[in-house]
Coordinates of C-alpha atoms in Angstrom, one line a residue:
P13 CA 0.0 0.1 0.0
P14 CA 1.2 3.5 -0.6
V15 CA 2.7 5.5 2.3
P16 CA 0.8 8.6 3.3
L17 CA 2.7 11.7 2.7
T18 CA 2.8 14.1 5.8
L19 CA 4.3 17.5 5.9
S20 CA 6.0 18.9 8.9
L21 CA 6.1 22.7 9.1
P22 CA 8.6 24.3 11.4
Y23 CA 5.8 26.3 13.1
P24 CA 2.0 25.7 13.2
M25 CA -0.6 27.2 11.2
P26 CA -0.2 30.9 10.9
F27 CA -3.6 32.3 11.0
F28 CA -4.5 34.1 14.1
Q29 CA -7.7 35.9 15.1
L30 CA -8.1 38.9 17.3
R31 CA -11.2 38.7 19.3
V32 CA -12.6 41.6 21.5
R33 CA -15.3 42.0 24.2
A34 CA -16.5 45.2 26.0
E35 CA -19.5 46.6 27.8
L36 CA -21.1 49.3 25.8
T37 CA -23.6 51.8 27.1
G38 CA -25.2 54.2 24.8
I39 CA -23.1 52.8 22.0
S40 CA -24.1 50.4 19.2
R41 CA -21.0 49.8 17.4
I42 CA -17.3 50.5 17.5
T43 CA -14.7 50.4 14.7
I44 CA -11.2 51.7 14.0
A45 CA -10.5 55.2 12.4
P46 CA -8.8 55.3 9.1
S47 CA -5.6 56.4 10.9
F48 CA -5.7 53.6 13.5
S49 CA -2.4 51.8 14.2
F50 CA -2.2 48.3 15.8
H51 CA 0.6 48.1 18.4
V52 CA 1.2 44.4 18.6
S53 CA 3.8 42.3 20.3
F54 CA 5.1 39.0 18.9
K55 CA 6.6 35.7 19.9
C56 CA 9.3 34.2 17.6
L57 CA 8.2 30.6 17.0
N58 CA 11.9 29.6 16.2
C59 CA 13.4 30.7 19.5
G60 CA 10.7 32.0 21.7
E61 CA 11.9 35.3 21.9
L62 CA 9.4 38.3 22.4
T63 CA 9.7 41.5 20.4
P64 CA 11.4 44.1 22.6
K65 CA 8.7 46.7 21.5
P66 CA 5.3 46.5 19.8
I67 CA 5.3 46.4 16.0
V68 CA 3.2 49.2 14.5
L69 CA 0.6 47.7 12.0
H70 CA -1.7 49.9 9.9
F71 CA -4.9 48.2 8.7
P72 CA -5.2 46.9 5.9
E73 CA -1.4 47.3 5.2
E74 CA -0.5 44.7 2.5
E75 CA 2.3 43.0 4.4
I76 CA 5.2 43.9 6.8
Q77 CA 8.4 41.9 7.6
F78 CA 10.6 42.1 10.6
R79 CA 13.3 40.0 12.1
C80 CA 13.8 38.4 15.5
K81 CA 16.3 40.3 17.5
L82 CA 17.8 37.1 18.9
C83 CA 17.6 34.4 16.2
R84 CA 17.5 36.8 13.1
R85 CA 14.7 34.8 11.8
E86 CA 12.5 36.8 9.3
T87 CA 8.7 36.9 10.0
D88 CA 6.1 37.9 7.4
M89 CA 2.7 39.5 8.7
R90 CA -0.5 40.5 6.9
F91 CA -4.0 41.1 7.6
V92 CA -6.6 38.9 6.1
V93 CA -8.9 41.9 5.2
A94 CA -11.7 39.6 3.7
D95 CA -12.1 37.9 7.1
S96 CA -11.6 41.0 9.3
P97 CA -14.8 43.0 10.1
V98 CA -12.8 45.3 12.4
A99 CA -16.1 46.2 14.2
Y100 CA -17.6 45.3 17.5
T101 CA -21.4 45.5 18.4
G102 CA -21.3 44.5 21.9
D103 CA -22.4 40.7 21.6
G104 CA -19.9 38.9 23.8
W105 CA -16.6 37.9 22.3
E106 CA -16.4 38.8 18.4
K107 CA -13.9 38.4 15.8
F108 CA -12.1 41.8 15.1
C109 CA -9.4 40.8 12.6
V110 CA -7.5 37.9 11.3
M111 CA -3.8 38.0 10.8
E112 CA -1.6 35.6 8.8
C113 CA 1.8 35.3 10.7
R114 CA 4.7 33.3 9.3
G115 CA 7.4 32.7 11.9
A116 CA 5.7 34.5 14.9
E117 CA 2.5 34.7 16.9
P118 CA 1.0 37.7 18.4
T119 CA 1.0 38.0 22.1
T120 CA -0.2 41.4 23.2
W121 CA -2.1 44.2 21.7
N122 CA -2.4 47.8 23.2
P123 CA -5.6 49.4 21.9
S124 CA -5.2 52.5 24.1
G125 CA -4.4 56.0 22.9
E126 CA -5.8 55.4 19.3
E127 CA -8.8 57.0 17.9
W128 CA -12.0 54.7 17.5
L129 CA -15.2 55.4 15.7
A130 CA -18.4 54.7 17.5
E131 CA -22.1 54.9 16.8
N132 CA -25.0 55.5 18.9
A133 CA -28.3 53.6 18.7
N134 CA -29.5 55.8 15.8
G135 CA -26.3 55.1 13.9
K136 CA -25.0 58.7 14.4
P137 CA -21.4 59.1 15.2
I138 CA -19.8 59.7 18.5
A139 CA -16.8 62.0 18.4
D140 CA -13.4 61.8 19.9
V141 CA -13.6 58.2 21.4
V142 CA -10.1 57.2 22.7
L143 CA -9.7 54.2 24.8
E144 CA -7.5 54.7 28.1
D145 CA -7.0 51.5 30.2
G146 CA -9.8 49.9 28.4
E147 CA -12.2 52.5 29.0
F148 CA -13.9 55.5 27.4
F149 CA -16.4 57.9 29.1
G150 CA -18.3 60.4 27.0
Y151 CA -21.7 62.1 26.4
D152 CA -23.8 61.6 23.5
D153 CA -25.4 65.2 22.7
D154 CA -27.8 63.7 20.0
L155 CA -29.4 61.3 22.6
G156 CA -28.6 63.3 25.6
E157 CA -27.2 60.2 27.4
E158 CA -24.0 58.7 28.5
A159 CA -21.9 56.9 26.1
T160 CA -19.3 54.5 27.6
I161 CA -17.0 51.5 26.7
L162 CA -16.0 49.6 30.0
A163 CA -13.9 46.5 30.5
F164 CA -12.4 46.4 27.0
R165 CA -10.6 43.0 26.5
Y166 CA -9.0 41.1 23.8
E167 CA -7.4 37.7 23.2
F168 CA -5.5 36.2 20.2
S169 CA -6.3 32.5 19.1
R170 CA -5.8 30.4 16.3
A171 CA -8.0 30.9 13.5

């Protein structure tokens, strides 16, 4: 009988999804602003070294490459745009974006300090939404009520 062919990759499947969760009050949807930068730290799958500082990624940048400072292995990373809604509607854990990472895996993300776009229940924009320590406190002048984002959390998992 024929012997089955098995492929052995030096690292596991390279797709990772970023999932988010938050408590929204007076906000029906949040998404990223056009100038949004993802600040993501990675772990090299060859030697286990963590990036000394976060890599800045601009969605939907085609592809970036960076090298591990310890073993010098090159990593390719790109957003899988067709599978990345980059929006959150407040329904528990939701997929936010998918990344293809060859040679490294994402470990941490800092969503603070960047401008977000938010909408109230009527779909009208709420201005100047910036998360600080996973929270935003604002006021929706259109509806005359508070607009808050609390307990913003994220997790990376294999896609």
